[in-house]
Tab-separated table of C-alpha atoms in Angstrom:
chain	number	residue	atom	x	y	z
A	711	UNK	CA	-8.733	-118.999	31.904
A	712	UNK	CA	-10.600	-116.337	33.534
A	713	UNK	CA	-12.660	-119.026	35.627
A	714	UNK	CA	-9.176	-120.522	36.859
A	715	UNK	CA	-7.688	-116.746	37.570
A	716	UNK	CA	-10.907	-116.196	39.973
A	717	UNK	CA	-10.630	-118.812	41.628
A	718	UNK	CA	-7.525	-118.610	42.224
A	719	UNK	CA	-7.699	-114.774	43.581
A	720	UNK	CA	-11.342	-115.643	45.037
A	721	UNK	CA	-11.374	-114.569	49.209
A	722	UNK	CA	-15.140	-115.675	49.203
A	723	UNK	CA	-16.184	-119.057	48.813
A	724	UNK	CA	-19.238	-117.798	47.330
A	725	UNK	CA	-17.051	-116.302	44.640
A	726	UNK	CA	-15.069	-119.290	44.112
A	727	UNK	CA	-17.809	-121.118	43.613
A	728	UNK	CA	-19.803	-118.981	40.762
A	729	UNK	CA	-16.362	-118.839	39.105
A	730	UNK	CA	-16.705	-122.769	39.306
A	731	UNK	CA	-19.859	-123.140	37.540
A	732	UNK	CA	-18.810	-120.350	34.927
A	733	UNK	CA	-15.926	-123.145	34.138
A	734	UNK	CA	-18.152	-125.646	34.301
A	735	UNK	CA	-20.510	-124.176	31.914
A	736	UNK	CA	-17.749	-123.170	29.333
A	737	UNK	CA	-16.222	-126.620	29.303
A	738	UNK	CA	-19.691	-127.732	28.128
A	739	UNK	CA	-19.635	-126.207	25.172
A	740	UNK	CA	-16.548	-126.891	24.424
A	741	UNK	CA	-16.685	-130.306	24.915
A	742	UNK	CA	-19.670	-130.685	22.184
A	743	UNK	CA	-18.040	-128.253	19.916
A	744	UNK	CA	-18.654	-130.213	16.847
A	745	UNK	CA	-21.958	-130.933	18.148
A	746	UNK	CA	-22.175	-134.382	16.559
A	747	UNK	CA	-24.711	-137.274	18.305
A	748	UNK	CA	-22.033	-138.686	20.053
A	749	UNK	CA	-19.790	-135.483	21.595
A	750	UNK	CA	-23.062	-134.091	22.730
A	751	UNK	CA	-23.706	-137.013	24.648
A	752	UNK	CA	-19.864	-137.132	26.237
A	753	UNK	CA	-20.148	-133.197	27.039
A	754	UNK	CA	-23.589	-133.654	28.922
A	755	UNK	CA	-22.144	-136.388	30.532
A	756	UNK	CA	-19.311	-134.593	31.765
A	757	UNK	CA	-21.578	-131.366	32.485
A	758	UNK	CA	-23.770	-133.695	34.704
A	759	UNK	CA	-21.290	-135.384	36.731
A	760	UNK	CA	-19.306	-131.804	37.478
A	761	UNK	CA	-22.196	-130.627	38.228
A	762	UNK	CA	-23.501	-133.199	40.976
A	763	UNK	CA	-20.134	-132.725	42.440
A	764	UNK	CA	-20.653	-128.811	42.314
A	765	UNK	CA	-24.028	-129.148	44.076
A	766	UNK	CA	-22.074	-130.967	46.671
A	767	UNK	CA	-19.359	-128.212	47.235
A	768	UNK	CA	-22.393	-125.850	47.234
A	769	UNK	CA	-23.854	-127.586	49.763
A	770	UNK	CA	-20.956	-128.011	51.564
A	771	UNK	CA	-20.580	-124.201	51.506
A	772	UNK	CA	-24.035	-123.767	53.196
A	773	UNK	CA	-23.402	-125.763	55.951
A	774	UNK	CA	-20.432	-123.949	56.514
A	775	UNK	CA	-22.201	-120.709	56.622
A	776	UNK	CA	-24.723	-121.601	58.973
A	777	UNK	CA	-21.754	-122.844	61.391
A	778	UNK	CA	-19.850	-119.769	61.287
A	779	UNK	CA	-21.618	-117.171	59.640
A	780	UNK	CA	-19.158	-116.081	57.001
A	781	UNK	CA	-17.377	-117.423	53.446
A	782	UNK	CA	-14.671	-115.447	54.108
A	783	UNK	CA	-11.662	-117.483	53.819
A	784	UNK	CA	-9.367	-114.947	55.963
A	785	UNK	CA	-12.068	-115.176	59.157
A	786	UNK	CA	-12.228	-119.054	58.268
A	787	UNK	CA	-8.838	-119.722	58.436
A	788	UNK	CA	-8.038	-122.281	61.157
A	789	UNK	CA	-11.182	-122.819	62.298
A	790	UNK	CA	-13.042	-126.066	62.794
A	791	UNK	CA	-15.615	-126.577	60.857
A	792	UNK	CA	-17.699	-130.654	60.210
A	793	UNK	CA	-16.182	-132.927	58.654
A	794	UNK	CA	-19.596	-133.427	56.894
A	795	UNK	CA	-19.405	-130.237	54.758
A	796	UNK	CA	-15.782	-131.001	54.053
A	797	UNK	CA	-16.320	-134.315	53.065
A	798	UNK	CA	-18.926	-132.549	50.426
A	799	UNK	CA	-16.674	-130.150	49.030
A	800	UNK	CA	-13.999	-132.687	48.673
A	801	UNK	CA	-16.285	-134.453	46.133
A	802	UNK	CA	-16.923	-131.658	44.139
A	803	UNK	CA	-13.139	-131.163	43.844
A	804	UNK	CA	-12.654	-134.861	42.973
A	805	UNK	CA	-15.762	-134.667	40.466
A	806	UNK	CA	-13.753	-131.329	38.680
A	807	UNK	CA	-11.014	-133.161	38.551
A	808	UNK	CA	-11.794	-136.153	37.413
A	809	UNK	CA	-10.674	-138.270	40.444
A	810	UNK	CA	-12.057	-142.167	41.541
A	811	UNK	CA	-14.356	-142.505	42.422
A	812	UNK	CA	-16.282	-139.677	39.947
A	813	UNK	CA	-13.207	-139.978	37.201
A	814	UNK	CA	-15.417	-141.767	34.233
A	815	UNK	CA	-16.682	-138.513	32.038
A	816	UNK	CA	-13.048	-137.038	31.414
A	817	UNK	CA	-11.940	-140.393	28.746
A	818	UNK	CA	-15.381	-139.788	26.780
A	819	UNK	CA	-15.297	-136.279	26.682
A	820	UNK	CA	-11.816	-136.278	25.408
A	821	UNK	CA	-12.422	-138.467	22.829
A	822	UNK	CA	-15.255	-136.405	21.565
A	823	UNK	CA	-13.564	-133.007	21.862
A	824	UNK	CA	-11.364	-131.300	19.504
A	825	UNK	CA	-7.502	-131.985	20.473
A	826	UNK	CA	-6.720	-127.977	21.869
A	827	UNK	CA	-10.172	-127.887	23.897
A	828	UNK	CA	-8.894	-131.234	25.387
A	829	UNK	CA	-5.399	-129.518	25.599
A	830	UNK	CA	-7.070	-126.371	27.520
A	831	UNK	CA	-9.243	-129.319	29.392
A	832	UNK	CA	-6.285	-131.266	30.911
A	833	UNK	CA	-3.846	-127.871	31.532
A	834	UNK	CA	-6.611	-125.715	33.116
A	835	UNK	CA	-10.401	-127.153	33.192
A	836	UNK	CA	-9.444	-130.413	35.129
A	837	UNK	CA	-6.664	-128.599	37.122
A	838	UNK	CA	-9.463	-125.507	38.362
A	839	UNK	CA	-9.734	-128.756	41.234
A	840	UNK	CA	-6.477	-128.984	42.210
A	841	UNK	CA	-6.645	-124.651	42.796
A	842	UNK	CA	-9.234	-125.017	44.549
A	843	UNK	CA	-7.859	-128.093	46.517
A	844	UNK	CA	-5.030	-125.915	47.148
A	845	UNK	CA	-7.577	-122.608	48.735
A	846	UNK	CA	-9.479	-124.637	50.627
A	847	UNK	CA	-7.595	-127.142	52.534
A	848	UNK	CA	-4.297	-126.265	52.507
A	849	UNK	CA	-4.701	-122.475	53.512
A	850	UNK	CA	-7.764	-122.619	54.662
A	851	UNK	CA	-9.437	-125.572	56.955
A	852	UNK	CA	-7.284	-128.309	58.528
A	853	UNK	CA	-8.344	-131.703	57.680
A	854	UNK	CA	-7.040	-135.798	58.564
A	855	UNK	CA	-5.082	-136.415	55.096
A	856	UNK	CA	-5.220	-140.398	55.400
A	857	UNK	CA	-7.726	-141.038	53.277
A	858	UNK	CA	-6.639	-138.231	51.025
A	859	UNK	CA	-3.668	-139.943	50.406
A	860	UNK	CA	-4.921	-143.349	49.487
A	861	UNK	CA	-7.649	-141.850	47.722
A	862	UNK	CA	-5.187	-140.297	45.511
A	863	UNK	CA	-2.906	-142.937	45.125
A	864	UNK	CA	-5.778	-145.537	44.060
A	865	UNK	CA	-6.696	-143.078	41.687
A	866	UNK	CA	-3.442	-142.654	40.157
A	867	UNK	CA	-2.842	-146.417	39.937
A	868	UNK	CA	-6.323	-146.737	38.395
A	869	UNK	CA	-5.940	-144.454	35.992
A	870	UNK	CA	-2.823	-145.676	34.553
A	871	UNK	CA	-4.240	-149.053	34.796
A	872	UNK	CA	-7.152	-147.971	32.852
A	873	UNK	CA	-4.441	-146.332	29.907
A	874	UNK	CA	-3.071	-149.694	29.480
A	875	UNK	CA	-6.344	-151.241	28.186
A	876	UNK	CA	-7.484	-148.542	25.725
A	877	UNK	CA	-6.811	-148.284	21.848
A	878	UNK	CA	-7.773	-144.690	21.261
A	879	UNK	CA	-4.851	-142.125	21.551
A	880	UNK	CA	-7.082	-139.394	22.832
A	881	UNK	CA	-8.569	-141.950	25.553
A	882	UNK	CA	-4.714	-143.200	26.619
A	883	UNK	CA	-3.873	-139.512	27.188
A	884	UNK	CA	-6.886	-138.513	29.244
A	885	UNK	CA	-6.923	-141.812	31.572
A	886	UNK	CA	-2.827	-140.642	31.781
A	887	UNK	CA	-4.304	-137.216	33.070
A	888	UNK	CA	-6.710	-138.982	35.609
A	889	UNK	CA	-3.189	-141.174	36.523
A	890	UNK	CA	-1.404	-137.695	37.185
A	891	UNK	CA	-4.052	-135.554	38.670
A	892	UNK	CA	-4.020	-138.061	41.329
A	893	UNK	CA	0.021	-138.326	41.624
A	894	UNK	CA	-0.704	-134.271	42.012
A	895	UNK	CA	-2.602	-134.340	44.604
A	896	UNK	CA	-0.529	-137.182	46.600
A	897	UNK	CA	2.546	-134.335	46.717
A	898	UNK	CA	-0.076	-131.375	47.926
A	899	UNK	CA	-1.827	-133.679	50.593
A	900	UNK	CA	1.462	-134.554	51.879
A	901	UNK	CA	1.650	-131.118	53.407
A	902	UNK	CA	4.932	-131.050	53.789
A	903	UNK	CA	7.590	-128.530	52.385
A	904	UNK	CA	8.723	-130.925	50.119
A	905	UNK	CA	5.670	-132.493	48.635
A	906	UNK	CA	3.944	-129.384	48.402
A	907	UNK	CA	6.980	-128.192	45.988
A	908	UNK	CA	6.638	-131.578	44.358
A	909	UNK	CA	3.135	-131.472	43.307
A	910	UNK	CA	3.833	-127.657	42.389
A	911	UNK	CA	6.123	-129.057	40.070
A	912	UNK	CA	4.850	-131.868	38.640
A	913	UNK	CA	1.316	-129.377	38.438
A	914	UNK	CA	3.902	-127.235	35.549
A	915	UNK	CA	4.952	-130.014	33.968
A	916	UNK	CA	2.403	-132.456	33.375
A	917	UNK	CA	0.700	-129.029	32.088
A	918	UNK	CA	3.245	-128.137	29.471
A	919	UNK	CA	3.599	-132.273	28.706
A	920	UNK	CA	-0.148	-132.941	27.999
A	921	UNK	CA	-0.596	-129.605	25.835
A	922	UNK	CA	1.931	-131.102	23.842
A	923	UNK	CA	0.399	-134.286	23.630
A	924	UNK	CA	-2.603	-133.584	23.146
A	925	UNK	CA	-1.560	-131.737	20.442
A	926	UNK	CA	0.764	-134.414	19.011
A	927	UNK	CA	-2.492	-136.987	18.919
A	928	UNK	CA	-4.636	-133.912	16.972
A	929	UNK	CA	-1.585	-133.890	14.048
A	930	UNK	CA	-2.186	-137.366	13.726
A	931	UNK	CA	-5.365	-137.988	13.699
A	932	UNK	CA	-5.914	-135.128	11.128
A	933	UNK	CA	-3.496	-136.298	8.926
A	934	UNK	CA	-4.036	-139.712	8.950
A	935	UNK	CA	-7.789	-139.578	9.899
A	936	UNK	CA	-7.683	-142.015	12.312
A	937	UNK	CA	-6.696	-143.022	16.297
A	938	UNK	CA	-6.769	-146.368	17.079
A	939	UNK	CA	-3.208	-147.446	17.794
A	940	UNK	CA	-3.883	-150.386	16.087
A	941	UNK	CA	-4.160	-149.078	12.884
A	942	UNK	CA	-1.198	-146.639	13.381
A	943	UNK	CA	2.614	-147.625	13.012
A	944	UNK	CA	5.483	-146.573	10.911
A	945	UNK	CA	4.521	-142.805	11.767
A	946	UNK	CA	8.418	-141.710	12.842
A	947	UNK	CA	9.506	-141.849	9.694
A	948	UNK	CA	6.458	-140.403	8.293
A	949	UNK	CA	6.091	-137.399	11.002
A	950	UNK	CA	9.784	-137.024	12.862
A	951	UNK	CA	9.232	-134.008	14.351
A	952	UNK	CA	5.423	-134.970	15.637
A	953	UNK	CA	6.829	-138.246	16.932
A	954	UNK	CA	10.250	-136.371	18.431
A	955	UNK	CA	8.053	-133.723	20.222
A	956	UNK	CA	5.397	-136.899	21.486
A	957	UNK	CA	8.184	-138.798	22.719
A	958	UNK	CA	9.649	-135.943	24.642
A	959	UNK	CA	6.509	-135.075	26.428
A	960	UNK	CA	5.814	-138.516	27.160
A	961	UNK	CA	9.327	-138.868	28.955
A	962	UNK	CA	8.637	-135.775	31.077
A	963	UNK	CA	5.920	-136.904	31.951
A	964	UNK	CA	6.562	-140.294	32.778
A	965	UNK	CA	9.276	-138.957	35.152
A	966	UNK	CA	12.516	-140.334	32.794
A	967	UNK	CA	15.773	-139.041	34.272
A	968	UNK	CA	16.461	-136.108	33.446
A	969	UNK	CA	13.492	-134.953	32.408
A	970	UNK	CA	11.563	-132.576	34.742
A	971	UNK	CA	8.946	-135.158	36.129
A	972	UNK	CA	11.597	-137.387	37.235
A	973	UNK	CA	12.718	-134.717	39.951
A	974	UNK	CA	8.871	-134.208	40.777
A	975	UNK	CA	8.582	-137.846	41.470
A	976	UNK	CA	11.368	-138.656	43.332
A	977	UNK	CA	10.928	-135.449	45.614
A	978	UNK	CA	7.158	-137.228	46.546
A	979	UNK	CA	8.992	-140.314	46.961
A	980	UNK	CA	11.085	-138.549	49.269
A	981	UNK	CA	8.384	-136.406	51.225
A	982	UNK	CA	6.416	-139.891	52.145
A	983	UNK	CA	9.443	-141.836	53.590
């Protein structure tokens, strides 16, 4: 949380980025909190590929420095800077937040992690990205959004795609986040008033959705010690107020009518006609 609050508040990139890697470095340990064989496999994994994408953004940074001779984002706002050491920080941005083409480690590390540390994961960890998204080129550096855009919308469509195939609750929910994270991003790089509000939105309520969730799929799993949906049915009756409370994240979420997400969704609908 206090990773997510510097960056946010961060007028140096330098800053932004050691706040970065302390986030990075927390999530780690988190992820491998029961330290078993397999979650300390998924949490190096997902410590790895944040941190090629971090080395990226850090390099990114440097060439950025020796172009204009600051980090400061006031003095850097507006001016031009290569679309080489953009292009770099954009990846470590899509690596944080688990975006195609670097979207692979968030499923296993969620499936490995304790159901709140994947809670904090989706609401903050993989959403320190879309803050930082928000710093650097929308108040900061002015970029060509076309293949921001598709890059987001192939993401989102993969990442539901992906939810479709799997079996494990935990899995479904974090290819889900990959699905949204990109649908986030569509309404911010549409710039406009509009879809800027609309991924603002959506940001709040995919966040309060997934802790839920994420939550919802810990209950069950403890209590019935499993989370394959194939072994799992009948579970309404058994746990009404677990399966109410899934359901109604799941609508919001989805973007049901009249459920918060549907207003999200149609307002990006709107902002790219």
């Amino acid at each position: 949380i206090g990773s997510l609050v510097g960056i946010s508040f961060s007028a140096n990139l330098m800053l932004l980025y050691i706040f970065w890697e302390v986030a990075a470095l927390s999530a780690w340990r988190l992820y491998g909190f029961f330290r078993g064989k397999k979650e300390v496999i998924f949490a190096n994994k997902a410590f790895l590929l944040t941190f090629l994408g971090s080395s990226f953004m850090l390099l990114g940074f440097i060439l950025i420095y020796q172009a204009r001779a600051t980090l400061d984002l006031v003095v850097l706002r507006g001016q031009p800077v290569s679309n080489l050491a953009l292009f770099f920080i954009l990846l470590g941005i899509i690596a944080k937040s688990a975006t195609l083409p670097i979207q692979v480690w968030m499923p296993d590390a969620y499936s490995g992690a304790p159901p709140p540390v994947c809670a904090l994961s989706s609401v903050l960890i993989a959403k320190i990205g879309v803050f930082a998204f928000v710093r650097i080129f929308l108040f900061t550096f002015t970029v060509s959004w076309d293949w921001i855009l598709w890059l987001a919308v192939i993401s989102s469509l993969i990442g539901a795609a992906a939810a479709l195939r799997e079996k494990n609750i935990k899995r479904i929910i974090a290819y889900s986040t990959i699905s949204q994270i990109g649908f986030i991003l569509l309404g911010l790089a549409l710039v406009g008033e509009i879809g800027l509000l609309a991924g603002l939105l959506y940001f709040v309520i995919h966040a309060v959705g997934k802790t839920g969730l994420f939550l919802g799929a810990g209950i069950v799993e403890q209590r019935c010690k499993e989370s394959n949906l194939d072994k799992l049915g009948g579970l309404a009756k058994a746990m009404p107020v677990t399966a109410a409370g899934f359901l109604f994240c799941s609508l919001s979420i989805m973007g049901f009518p009249p459920f918060g997400g549907f207003y999200a969704k149609l307002m990006v609908i709107l902002a790219t006609v």
